[in-house]
XYZ file of C-alpha atoms in Angstrom:
692
model
C 43.887 -24.021 6.481
C 42.834 -24.142 10.727
C 40.066 -26.182 11.383
C 37.598 -23.238 12.084
C 38.350 -21.622 9.176
C 37.931 -24.659 7.108
C 34.620 -25.200 8.695
C 33.404 -21.470 8.061
C 34.733 -21.832 4.328
C 32.957 -24.694 3.776
C 29.688 -22.460 4.563
C 29.421 -23.592 8.451
C 28.364 -27.295 7.634
C 31.291 -29.496 8.107
C 30.422 -30.663 11.654
C 26.504 -29.933 12.573
C 26.901 -30.922 16.339
C 28.328 -27.105 16.301
C 25.933 -24.407 16.295
C 27.242 -22.402 13.520
C 26.407 -18.762 11.976
C 24.477 -20.640 9.213
C 22.508 -23.052 11.445
C 21.098 -19.413 13.408
C 20.447 -18.207 10.001
C 18.590 -20.806 8.535
C 16.443 -21.188 12.012
C 13.008 -20.620 11.844
C 12.107 -16.843 12.262
C 8.966 -16.934 14.105
C 6.823 -13.655 14.751
C 4.473 -12.480 17.482
C 1.461 -14.594 17.684
C -1.832 -12.105 16.427
C -5.193 -13.471 18.634
C -8.337 -12.850 16.708
C -11.118 -10.987 18.597
C -12.742 -13.993 20.252
C -9.563 -15.193 21.865
C -9.794 -18.569 20.589
C -6.829 -18.915 17.949
C -4.080 -16.601 16.556
C -1.998 -15.873 13.505
C 1.265 -17.210 13.747
C 3.987 -16.742 11.230
C 7.385 -18.547 10.889
C 9.790 -17.511 7.902
C 12.957 -19.905 7.484
C 15.953 -18.891 5.074
C 17.520 -21.325 2.575
C 21.157 -20.085 2.561
C 22.008 -22.436 -0.701
C 19.303 -20.766 -2.729
C 19.164 -17.325 -1.089
C 15.780 -17.322 -0.479
C 13.331 -16.754 2.244
C 9.893 -18.980 2.644
C 6.977 -17.627 4.843
C 4.480 -20.276 6.685
C 1.304 -19.072 8.079
C -0.418 -21.173 10.387
C -3.777 -20.741 12.797
C -2.835 -21.687 15.578
C -5.121 -22.750 18.196
C -5.491 -21.459 21.833
C -6.945 -24.569 23.552
C -3.730 -25.894 23.449
C -3.891 -27.669 20.278
C -1.245 -28.087 17.522
C -0.350 -25.104 14.894
C -2.401 -25.880 11.315
C -0.848 -24.833 8.412
C -2.646 -22.678 6.283
C -0.379 -22.021 3.700
C 3.337 -21.109 2.339
C 4.310 -18.187 0.609
C 7.009 -15.776 0.632
C 7.446 -12.290 2.548
C 6.237 -10.038 -0.133
C 3.471 -12.093 -0.743
C 2.170 -12.262 2.383
C 2.728 -9.106 4.869
C 0.814 -6.844 7.259
C -1.227 -10.072 8.469
C -4.193 -9.005 10.689
C -7.756 -10.300 11.292
C -10.749 -9.187 9.711
C -13.235 -10.414 11.541
C -12.839 -13.981 11.766
C -10.548 -14.547 8.657
C -6.684 -14.068 8.316
C -5.885 -11.127 5.633
C -2.497 -10.314 4.284
C -1.216 -7.869 1.695
C 0.048 -9.436 -1.354
C 1.829 -6.945 -2.974
C -0.583 -3.851 -3.558
C -3.379 -6.507 -2.874
C -5.399 -6.944 0.463
C -6.860 -10.325 0.468
C -7.722 -13.247 2.399
C -6.656 -16.986 1.241
C -10.041 -17.160 -0.380
C -11.350 -13.909 -1.623
C -9.639 -10.408 -2.816
C -10.741 -7.340 -0.607
C -8.871 -4.392 -1.622
C -6.302 -2.711 -4.673
C -4.065 -0.205 -3.248
C -2.826 1.931 -6.333
C 1.221 1.700 -7.410
C 3.410 3.885 -5.555
C 1.707 4.347 -2.420
C 3.130 2.107 -0.093
C 0.659 0.903 2.570
C 1.772 -0.610 5.867
C 0.279 -0.454 9.369
C -3.011 -2.224 8.277
C -5.828 -1.860 11.152
C -9.084 -3.153 10.838
C -12.675 -2.021 12.530
C -16.164 -1.978 11.792
C -16.109 -2.717 8.113
C -13.032 0.123 7.473
C -9.676 -0.511 7.313
C -6.973 2.361 8.174
C -3.379 2.523 6.901
C -0.099 4.351 6.433
C 0.627 5.664 3.200
C 2.542 8.417 0.672
C 0.894 11.149 -1.270
C 2.224 13.833 -3.064
C 0.952 17.457 -2.610
C -2.525 16.728 -4.106
C -3.112 14.543 -1.342
C -4.910 11.528 -3.869
C -3.850 7.734 -3.552
C -4.865 7.424 -7.299
C -2.303 9.595 -8.863
C 0.625 8.985 -6.878
C 2.366 6.621 -9.324
C 1.604 9.193 -11.932
C 3.546 11.451 -9.928
C 6.298 9.409 -9.118
C 7.280 8.927 -13.062
C 6.882 12.858 -13.306
C 9.651 12.904 -10.761
C 12.080 10.282 -11.915
C 11.297 11.746 -15.662
C 12.030 15.051 -14.415
C 15.189 15.806 -16.664
C 17.933 15.959 -14.254
C 19.016 13.999 -11.447
C 19.268 17.379 -9.042
C 17.328 17.334 -5.341
C 16.731 20.783 -3.620
C 16.233 20.747 0.581
C 15.469 23.667 2.233
C 15.628 22.151 5.527
C 16.133 18.931 7.462
C 15.463 16.080 7.363
C 17.204 15.470 3.907
C 17.603 11.898 4.649
C 16.827 9.156 7.571
C 17.920 6.141 8.706
C 18.770 4.140 5.282
C 16.286 6.283 2.250
C 16.429 9.904 1.028
C 13.716 12.477 1.171
C 11.537 13.083 -2.079
C 10.869 16.737 -1.767
C 6.778 16.748 -1.958
C 5.772 12.998 -1.284
C 4.024 12.852 2.275
C 3.203 10.107 4.397
C -0.692 10.581 5.710
C -3.106 8.062 7.040
C -5.687 6.448 4.611
C -8.992 4.404 4.993
C -11.419 1.960 3.102
C -14.593 0.751 3.413
C -14.242 -3.228 2.679
C -18.466 -3.035 2.247
C -18.236 -0.840 -0.305
C -17.751 -2.622 -3.959
C -14.696 -0.450 -5.317
C -13.444 0.003 -1.898
C -12.748 3.679 -2.290
C -9.759 5.202 -1.091
C -10.186 8.306 1.470
C -7.146 10.279 2.512
C -8.582 10.997 6.176
C -5.871 13.580 7.007
C -6.955 15.808 4.575
C -7.452 19.287 4.955
C -5.978 18.963 8.700
C -2.593 20.148 7.748
C -0.998 17.280 9.633
C 1.507 14.735 7.071
C 4.500 13.556 7.870
C 7.750 14.264 5.712
C 9.781 11.360 6.382
C 8.224 8.355 8.089
C 4.979 6.616 8.331
C 2.691 8.102 10.845
C 1.653 5.808 14.054
C -1.327 5.291 15.019
C -4.389 3.684 16.248
C -8.122 3.221 15.437
C -12.044 2.259 16.679
C -15.190 2.755 15.327
C -15.647 6.631 16.484
C -11.560 8.124 16.404
C -8.732 8.125 14.641
C -5.910 8.658 16.681
C -2.301 9.715 15.560
C 1.471 10.272 16.581
C 3.542 12.963 14.569
C 6.380 15.121 14.589
C 5.007 18.822 15.813
C 4.812 20.768 12.626
C 6.401 23.805 13.238
C 9.519 22.544 14.732
C 12.522 20.451 12.893
C 12.591 16.700 13.142
C 16.199 16.662 12.839
C 16.564 18.608 15.880
C 13.790 17.876 17.735
C 12.548 14.767 19.101
C 8.904 16.062 20.150
C 5.794 14.171 18.547
C 2.137 15.269 19.414
C -1.202 13.547 19.920
C -4.482 14.394 17.611
C -7.298 13.046 17.242
C -9.333 12.794 13.920
C -13.309 11.596 14.015
C -13.069 8.460 11.320
C -15.932 10.273 9.707
C -14.225 13.289 8.697
C -13.815 16.017 10.741
C -11.616 18.752 12.409
C -8.335 17.338 14.139
C -8.040 17.900 18.096
C -4.766 18.393 19.711
C -4.851 15.736 22.853
C -0.919 16.985 23.687
C -0.776 20.864 23.363
C 1.370 20.892 27.137
C 4.977 20.770 27.086
C 6.682 17.693 25.930
C 9.129 15.315 24.506
C 8.721 12.256 22.053
C 5.192 10.657 22.498
C 4.801 6.765 21.180
C 2.979 3.856 21.491
C -0.770 5.215 21.265
C -3.611 3.242 22.299
C -7.414 3.536 22.047
C -9.647 1.755 25.075
C -12.954 0.336 24.808
C -14.601 3.718 26.128
C -12.664 5.931 23.806
C -10.008 7.105 26.313
C -6.181 7.181 25.007
C -3.069 5.990 26.493
C 0.406 6.571 25.091
C 3.699 6.638 26.606
C 5.160 10.690 27.005
C 8.906 11.778 27.663
C 9.476 15.178 29.539
C 12.140 16.563 27.577
C 12.044 17.526 24.214
C 15.254 16.005 22.607
C 16.345 13.574 24.553
C 15.395 10.284 22.793
C 15.952 8.103 25.975
C 14.292 10.031 28.445
C 11.787 8.161 30.853
C 8.794 6.963 29.108
C 5.458 7.976 31.266
C 2.274 6.495 30.957
C -0.128 9.120 30.173
C -4.141 8.651 29.685
C -6.282 11.167 28.077
C -9.788 10.932 28.690
C -12.944 13.519 28.186
C -10.444 16.028 28.687
C -8.421 15.239 31.612
C -4.786 14.089 31.087
C -3.377 11.623 33.848
C 0.314 10.711 34.419
C 0.041 6.929 35.696
C 3.952 5.750 35.986
C 5.669 8.919 37.488
C 6.750 6.983 40.790
C 7.826 4.096 38.687
C 11.837 3.819 37.682
C 11.303 2.151 34.306
C 10.737 3.365 30.531
C 8.461 1.207 29.268
C 8.678 0.923 25.299
C 4.867 0.044 24.519
C 1.392 0.590 25.784
C -1.973 -0.797 25.263
C -5.498 -1.447 26.974
C -6.184 -4.719 29.063
C -10.243 -3.981 29.624
C -9.597 -1.212 32.325
C -5.699 -1.963 32.695
C -3.202 -1.222 30.731
C 0.119 -3.855 29.581
C 3.174 -2.580 29.030
C 6.503 -3.865 28.002
C 9.716 -2.683 29.562
C 13.184 -3.560 30.060
C 14.164 -4.513 33.464
C 17.643 -5.464 34.290
C 18.507 -7.338 31.398
C 15.286 -8.494 30.199
C 12.212 -7.419 28.272
C 9.264 -8.082 31.144
C 5.716 -7.591 30.411
C 3.818 -5.763 33.349
C 0.311 -4.811 34.288
C -1.158 -1.472 35.316
C -3.936 -2.060 37.059
C -4.877 1.354 38.606
C -3.357 5.195 38.486
C -0.935 5.694 41.040
C -0.351 2.041 41.307
C 3.147 0.131 40.537
C 3.057 -1.844 37.740
C 3.213 -5.586 38.504
C 5.273 -7.691 36.359
C 3.187 -10.980 34.794
C 6.005 -12.936 33.309
C 9.879 -13.485 34.717
C 12.501 -14.784 32.671
C 13.413 -14.518 29.132
C 12.285 -11.474 27.053
C 8.458 -10.952 25.937
C 8.064 -8.917 22.730
C 4.015 -8.852 22.662
C 1.419 -9.923 25.188
C -2.274 -9.650 24.614
C -5.087 -10.067 27.291
C -7.518 -13.064 25.666
C -10.098 -13.048 28.827
C -9.772 -11.343 32.306
C -6.688 -13.084 33.601
C -5.697 -15.044 30.811
C -2.722 -13.699 28.254
C -0.956 -15.067 25.245
C 2.465 -13.880 24.872
C 5.358 -14.377 23.100
C 9.046 -14.867 24.397
C 12.611 -15.812 23.502
C 16.040 -15.946 25.689
C 19.634 -15.745 25.233
C 19.534 -19.389 23.934
C 16.187 -20.141 22.297
C 14.392 -18.393 19.802
C 10.608 -17.057 19.992
C 7.665 -19.128 20.912
C 3.796 -18.471 21.906
C 2.808 -18.794 25.445
C -0.756 -18.913 27.427
C -0.842 -17.113 30.873
C -3.368 -17.916 33.426
C -2.811 -15.630 36.370
C -6.071 -17.233 38.072
C -4.393 -20.769 37.725
C -1.189 -21.948 39.919
C 1.846 -23.520 38.228
C 5.189 -24.687 39.739
C 6.585 -21.377 40.044
C 3.956 -18.884 40.140
C 1.189 -18.479 37.583
C 0.568 -21.210 34.965
C 2.001 -21.113 31.835
C 1.480 -23.627 29.132
C 3.962 -23.434 25.948
C 2.003 -23.716 22.583
C 4.771 -23.809 19.981
C 8.189 -25.197 19.713
C 9.294 -23.827 16.483
C 12.898 -24.425 16.592
C 13.203 -27.417 18.527
C 13.699 -30.181 16.324
C 15.963 -27.913 14.382
C 18.188 -26.778 16.935
C 18.507 -30.243 18.463
C 20.545 -30.804 21.222
C 23.128 -28.254 19.728
C 22.509 -25.587 22.505
C 22.292 -28.125 24.906
C 24.533 -26.624 28.374
C 24.671 -22.907 27.048
C 22.480 -20.839 29.226
C 22.320 -17.003 30.077
C 23.708 -16.264 33.309
C 23.865 -12.898 35.133
C 27.092 -11.368 36.692
C 27.309 -8.604 38.676
C 30.254 -6.651 39.611
C 31.247 -2.818 41.250
C 31.990 -0.267 38.157
C 32.558 3.437 37.853
C 32.083 5.053 41.334
C 31.403 2.002 43.164
C 27.921 1.539 41.491
C 26.661 -2.070 40.700
C 26.656 -3.123 37.286
C 25.091 -6.320 35.244
C 26.615 -8.345 32.575
C 25.435 -11.402 30.857
C 27.929 -14.346 30.503
C 27.596 -17.431 28.452
C 30.007 -20.392 28.778
C 31.526 -21.900 25.851
C 30.369 -25.200 24.305
C 32.337 -27.818 26.505
C 32.897 -25.611 29.261
C 34.197 -27.575 32.345
C 34.700 -25.535 35.569
C 37.920 -26.156 37.068
C 39.540 -26.690 33.844
C 43.320 -26.340 32.996
C 43.779 -22.539 33.535
C 43.642 -19.737 30.525
C 41.886 -22.518 28.202
C 39.263 -20.540 26.305
C 39.198 -17.250 24.500
C 36.712 -14.597 25.420
C 34.515 -12.165 23.124
C 33.603 -9.203 25.097
C 30.661 -7.366 23.468
C 29.814 -3.759 23.862
C 26.284 -2.794 22.992
C 24.789 0.016 20.771
C 22.898 3.130 21.639
C 24.177 3.506 23.966
C 21.047 4.114 25.839
C 19.984 0.361 25.006
C 21.030 -2.878 26.603
C 21.920 -6.783 26.151
C 19.101 -8.699 26.810
C 18.069 -12.382 27.588
C 16.913 -12.393 24.490
C 17.596 -14.422 20.828
C 18.641 -11.975 18.238
C 20.249 -12.367 14.575
C 23.127 -9.635 15.037
C 25.283 -10.353 17.598
C 23.818 -13.745 19.209
C 25.325 -14.340 22.014
C 24.653 -18.098 22.212
C 26.559 -18.312 18.692
C 29.781 -16.857 20.306
C 29.938 -19.230 22.916
C 28.756 -22.281 20.387
C 31.788 -21.476 18.623
C 34.152 -22.010 21.934
C 34.126 -17.945 23.108
C 33.322 -17.502 26.742
C 31.153 -14.596 25.979
C 30.254 -11.293 28.240
C 27.889 -8.914 27.637
C 27.871 -6.029 29.774
C 25.354 -3.023 30.281
C 27.774 -0.485 31.152
C 26.293 3.316 32.396
C 24.274 4.522 30.006
C 22.380 1.263 29.417
C 18.535 1.142 29.991
C 16.400 -1.052 32.458
C 18.377 -0.016 35.783
C 16.354 3.271 36.759
C 16.297 6.358 34.623
C 19.728 7.827 36.506
C 21.679 5.070 35.026
C 20.907 5.805 31.846
C 21.289 9.600 32.341
C 25.001 9.487 33.661
C 26.679 8.813 30.254
C 25.685 12.230 29.025
C 29.184 14.255 28.369
C 30.556 11.329 29.854
C 30.864 9.152 26.635
C 34.653 7.712 26.990
C 34.734 7.686 30.943
C 31.921 6.001 33.311
C 31.055 3.469 30.451
C 34.627 2.646 29.807
C 35.333 2.269 33.544
C 32.552 -0.134 34.061
C 33.526 -1.898 30.878
C 37.097 -2.214 32.435
C 35.961 -3.283 35.806
C 33.541 -5.976 34.055
C 36.489 -6.801 32.140
C 39.147 -7.977 34.785
C 36.345 -8.827 37.259
C 35.455 -12.231 34.913
C 38.972 -12.684 34.161
C 39.453 -12.698 38.150
C 36.552 -15.282 38.678
C 36.654 -17.319 35.915
C 40.960 -18.105 35.481
C 40.117 -20.515 32.817
C 39.722 -17.458 30.445
C 42.790 -16.844 28.571
C 43.675 -13.124 29.058
C 46.055 -13.078 26.068
C 43.210 -14.506 23.651
C 40.641 -11.949 24.467
C 38.746 -9.642 21.674
C 36.276 -6.938 21.966
C 33.601 -5.984 19.374
C 30.979 -3.746 19.573
C 27.954 -2.077 16.899
C 27.107 1.905 17.118
C 28.112 2.999 20.104
C 29.806 -0.138 20.947
C 31.737 0.876 17.254
C 32.975 3.868 19.114
C 33.997 2.166 22.395
C 35.939 -0.391 20.490
C 38.097 2.919 18.829
C 38.503 4.162 21.989
C 39.781 1.423 23.443
C 41.639 1.161 20.893
C 43.510 4.304 22.125
C 43.567 3.179 25.367
C 44.298 -0.745 25.283
C 47.022 -0.872 27.927
C 44.057 -1.025 30.659
C 42.630 -4.164 28.815
C 44.791 -5.995 26.960
C 42.656 -7.153 24.110
C 44.485 -9.180 21.327
C 42.316 -8.200 19.156
C 38.759 -5.774 18.031
C 35.885 -5.815 15.697
C 34.547 -2.164 15.187
C 30.685 -2.095 13.156
C 29.584 1.276 12.096
C 31.279 2.971 15.073
C 32.508 6.410 15.155
C 35.895 7.999 14.327
C 35.799 11.238 14.861
C 32.811 12.931 17.103
C 33.018 16.275 15.868
C 32.397 14.905 12.019
C 29.610 12.397 13.611
C 27.563 15.597 14.796
C 27.381 17.169 10.905
C 26.801 14.014 9.005
C 24.165 12.358 11.110
C 20.525 12.859 10.191
C 19.037 12.625 13.856
C 20.694 15.873 15.348
C 19.045 15.979 18.304
C 21.077 12.864 19.524
C 24.459 14.020 19.727
C 23.368 17.574 20.786
C 21.639 15.799 23.759
C 24.715 13.480 24.698
C 27.235 16.069 24.190
C 25.461 18.714 25.597
C 25.332 20.812 22.383
C 27.213 21.373 19.326
C 30.788 20.864 18.840
C 30.612 24.627 18.587
C 28.853 24.753 21.778
C 31.113 21.982 23.602
C 33.813 21.469 21.746
C 35.396 20.457 24.984
C 33.231 17.968 25.303
C 33.776 16.220 21.546
C 37.588 16.613 21.619
C 37.971 14.963 25.179
C 35.996 12.115 23.881
C 37.068 11.529 20.240
C 38.735 8.588 19.231
C 40.605 10.019 16.235
C 42.663 12.054 18.599
C 44.000 8.699 19.914
C 45.089 7.242 16.881
C 49.053 7.646 17.579
C 48.322 4.851 20.209
C 46.657 2.607 17.923
C 48.147 -0.896 17.828
C 45.872 -3.702 18.239
C 44.296 -5.580 15.006
C 40.873 -5.035 14.064
C 38.471 -5.455 11.685
C 36.130 -2.461 10.613
C 32.911 -2.916 9.096
C 30.965 -0.339 7.518
C 27.756 -0.061 5.248
C 27.110 2.648 2.690
C 23.493 3.019 3.515
C 24.477 3.775 7.458
C 22.978 7.424 7.210
C 23.244 7.064 11.472
C 26.718 6.822 11.072
C 28.536 7.383 7.773
C 30.472 5.179 6.084
C 32.949 7.910 5.770
C 33.587 6.853 9.827
C 34.724 3.359 9.219
C 36.682 4.193 6.086
C 38.951 7.280 8.432
C 39.179 4.304 10.867
C 40.699 1.936 8.454
C 42.482 4.468 7.067
C 44.092 5.151 10.484
C 44.890 1.778 11.268
C 46.515 1.368 7.843
C 48.823 4.131 8.147
C 49.683 3.297 11.281
C 50.414 -0.118 9.981
C 48.388 -1.614 12.221
C 47.213 -5.251 11.137
C 43.590 -4.332 9.983
C 40.911 -5.390 7.392
C 37.789 -3.296 6.057
C 34.293 -5.230 5.202
C 32.491 -2.739 3.698
C 28.357 -3.504 2.487
C 27.305 -0.880 0.056
C 23.704 -2.042 0.343
C 22.882 -2.154 3.757
C 22.316 0.434 6.804
C 23.157 0.576 10.676
C 21.995 -3.115 10.335
C 23.255 -5.962 8.098
C 20.051 -7.459 7.541
C 20.440 -9.684 4.391
C 20.785 -13.133 5.452
C 23.402 -13.786 2.997
C 25.524 -10.450 4.058
C 24.799 -11.383 7.476
C 26.655 -14.873 6.371
C 29.510 -13.193 5.230
C 29.456 -10.526 7.935
C 29.905 -13.670 10.585
C 32.436 -15.393 8.366
C 34.707 -12.247 8.828
C 34.061 -12.231 12.245
C 35.036 -15.283 13.116
C 38.081 -15.189 10.565
C 39.070 -12.435 11.991
C 38.749 -13.941 15.759
C 40.370 -17.141 15.102
C 43.419 -15.543 13.132
C 43.936 -13.351 16.413
C 42.948 -15.191 19.567
C 41.855 -18.747 18.002
C 43.535 -21.849 18.917
C 47.149 -21.635 19.593
C 47.283 -17.717 19.574
C 49.315 -15.959 22.030
C 47.349 -12.841 21.560
C 50.388 -10.838 20.489
C 49.770 -7.943 18.785
C 52.130 -6.785 15.974
C 52.105 -4.225 13.116
C 52.193 -6.459 10.255
C 49.870 -7.402 7.289
C 47.392 -9.944 7.507
C 46.587 -12.968 5.319
C 44.963 -12.412 2.094
C 41.062 -13.162 1.622
C 42.114 -16.037 -0.630
C 43.226 -18.485 2.015
C 39.508 -18.295 3.509
C 37.898 -20.147 0.665
C 35.077 -17.847 0.353
C 34.690 -15.614 -2.592
C 33.681 -12.165 -2.668
C 30.219 -11.434 -2.551
C 28.081 -8.183 -1.942
C 30.303 -7.568 1.220
C 33.628 -6.507 0.061
C 36.661 -7.271 1.982
C 39.743 -4.904 1.642
C 43.244 -5.112 3.799
C 46.610 -3.959 3.498
C 48.703 -6.967 1.080
C-alpha cells in the first residue's frame, strides 16, 4: 500500500506533521463574533468535531472587547444552543424549542414551527417561523400530524416551487414572522403577518426590526418564485397594522434589509428580475424617498448595515471579501481592512469596529479595528482571539496564498490564487510536484483568500499539491462586465481563461510535473470538468474530479428548481435557445472522453439532480474510461456532515494518488481501477461504485 493511501486509510492520523483532512475537520470552527449593545463584550461561539465519536461540541464564550482573554461560559451541542443573541445584557439562545439564557427560561415555542432568525428589540423577540392556513403557531403540530397521517403519500402541486435546495414544499404550510412580548408572563406568540396576505411558500423570510416597524423582504406574491428572482420590501408596524410596500418600482432581487437609528431603511437591490448575479446597488428608503447610493461603484456588495448615519458593506474585491465604509451618498465606499476575507463587521463606537476575518491558510478569528489610531500599516488592528493556533501548531507553516495574474480570453487580465506545496523549494528539480487545478462553482462566484471546509486550498497544498484556483470569466469581484461575460458562453470564455491560466502556471513554475496534473470542480466547476473531459487534448490533465456537476445542459434546465438561473445564463429555455444549450453541452462530446474521472453526487441535491452524476458515470463506464462514483444519499449540493466530508476527502485524495501521485507517469488508459477494498476504509454513508 502506498504511503499516502496508508495515511488516509488510518484516518489521516499517522503523521501529525502533515495537515490532513481529519485535522482540518477537527480544527476549531469559530463563528462570527456578536457584540452586545454596549460594545464592551461579544458572544464568541466555537464548534469542534470529534471524529472518533462523530460528535460536535459547541463552546460559548464571553469575549471582552478590552483585549482580555475569552471567558468560557458553557459547553453544549449545536442543537442545544443555536440562534445566539443578546437580550439586553444577557446571552440568550435556542435550546430545542426553548428560548433561554444560561440561568432562566424566556419563551417556549410550540412544536412544528421551526423558529429562526431571532431578533430582540425593546422587550420583544421577533422570529421567522412556519404556520398552516389558519395562521396560528399553536396549532402547527396538530396540522403536521394530520398531514403525516392523511392516509396516502401523494402530494399535489399546481405551481413551482415543488422543492428548493434540499427540501420539498409541504402544500398549505408557509413561512411568516412572529413576535412575543417577553414582559408578559406566558409570552403569547403573535403572527405579525396575519391579514397582510404576505407569506413565503418555500423559504424563511428575511427581516429587520426596531421599536416601531418590522421590515421584511419577500418573494413578489404575483410572480412565480421559480422563474423570477424579484423580491419586495414591506414595512409593518410592530404594533400591528397594514403593510406598506416600499419597493413598487421595477427591479430584481432585494436582500440584506437594515433599519437605521432614525427609521430609514437600507437594502441591496439588483436591477434585472431573473438574474441572481446582477450588480447589487445600495438603496435607502427614507420618508417616502428612494435613493441609490452606489450606482457608480463597480462592485456588488453582499451585505449592508447601518453604522450611525453611515453604512457598512461587505463585498468581493479581486479574490477577497472586504469591509467597506460608505459615509455619504454619491461617495465611493472606502475599504476598512485589506488582506484575508472579512465575514462580519460591527461598529462599536465611532471609528472602532469588531470584525471577523480568515484567510486561505488560517481559520476565523475576531479583531478590533480603530481607524483613529495608527498601526504599522495603516489603522490599528488588534487580534482578540487565536482559536486554532495551538491546534494547528506549525502544520501550515510555509503555506501562503499568492496572487497570480495572467492574460486570458480576449487578452483580459485574469486572477488566480496559488498555494505552493509543503516543502516547496524554488528551483527544485523540474517536474517535481503534482498540480491540483481547482475550478469554482457559481459560476458567478470566486475563489477567495478565505478558509473553508470544502475545497480547502491549504489542505491540497499540505498534501503535496501545487494548488491553483483560477477566477475565470463569470467570477465576481472583478467588475460587473467580467461577471456578465459568461452568459451564453459557458464553455468558451471561462474555458479559455482556465486554459491560459493552466499553461501560464506551468511556464512560470517548471517545478510542476505536467504529466501529473488534475482538474477538480463542483457545480459549475463540475460542469467545466465534464466539458474539459471532452477537450482535454488542450490541457493534458491525467485525472479529473467532478462534484455535483452537469452532464446534460438541456436536462439540467428542466430538473433544477431555480429555473431563472439557466434561463438567464443561456439566454432562454432549451426550446428558445436550443443552439446555445447544445453548443455547450458536455454530453455531446462523450465520444472524446478518455481521462480517468471520479464522479461525486448526492441524493438531496435539487439544484443539479443526481441523475446528472449517474449519467456522467454511465458514459465513462460505457466508454471503458477508468472511473469511480461516490454517492451520498443524505447530502445536498454540498457535503455538510463531517463524517461524510471525511469520506469525500478520502476518496478525492485516493483518486489523485492513484493517477497523479508519487511515481505516476500520468498516462491515461481505458482500464479498470483498483477495488475499494485496497483503501482500508470501510463503506460508510457515501457509497462508492466502480467497474470491477
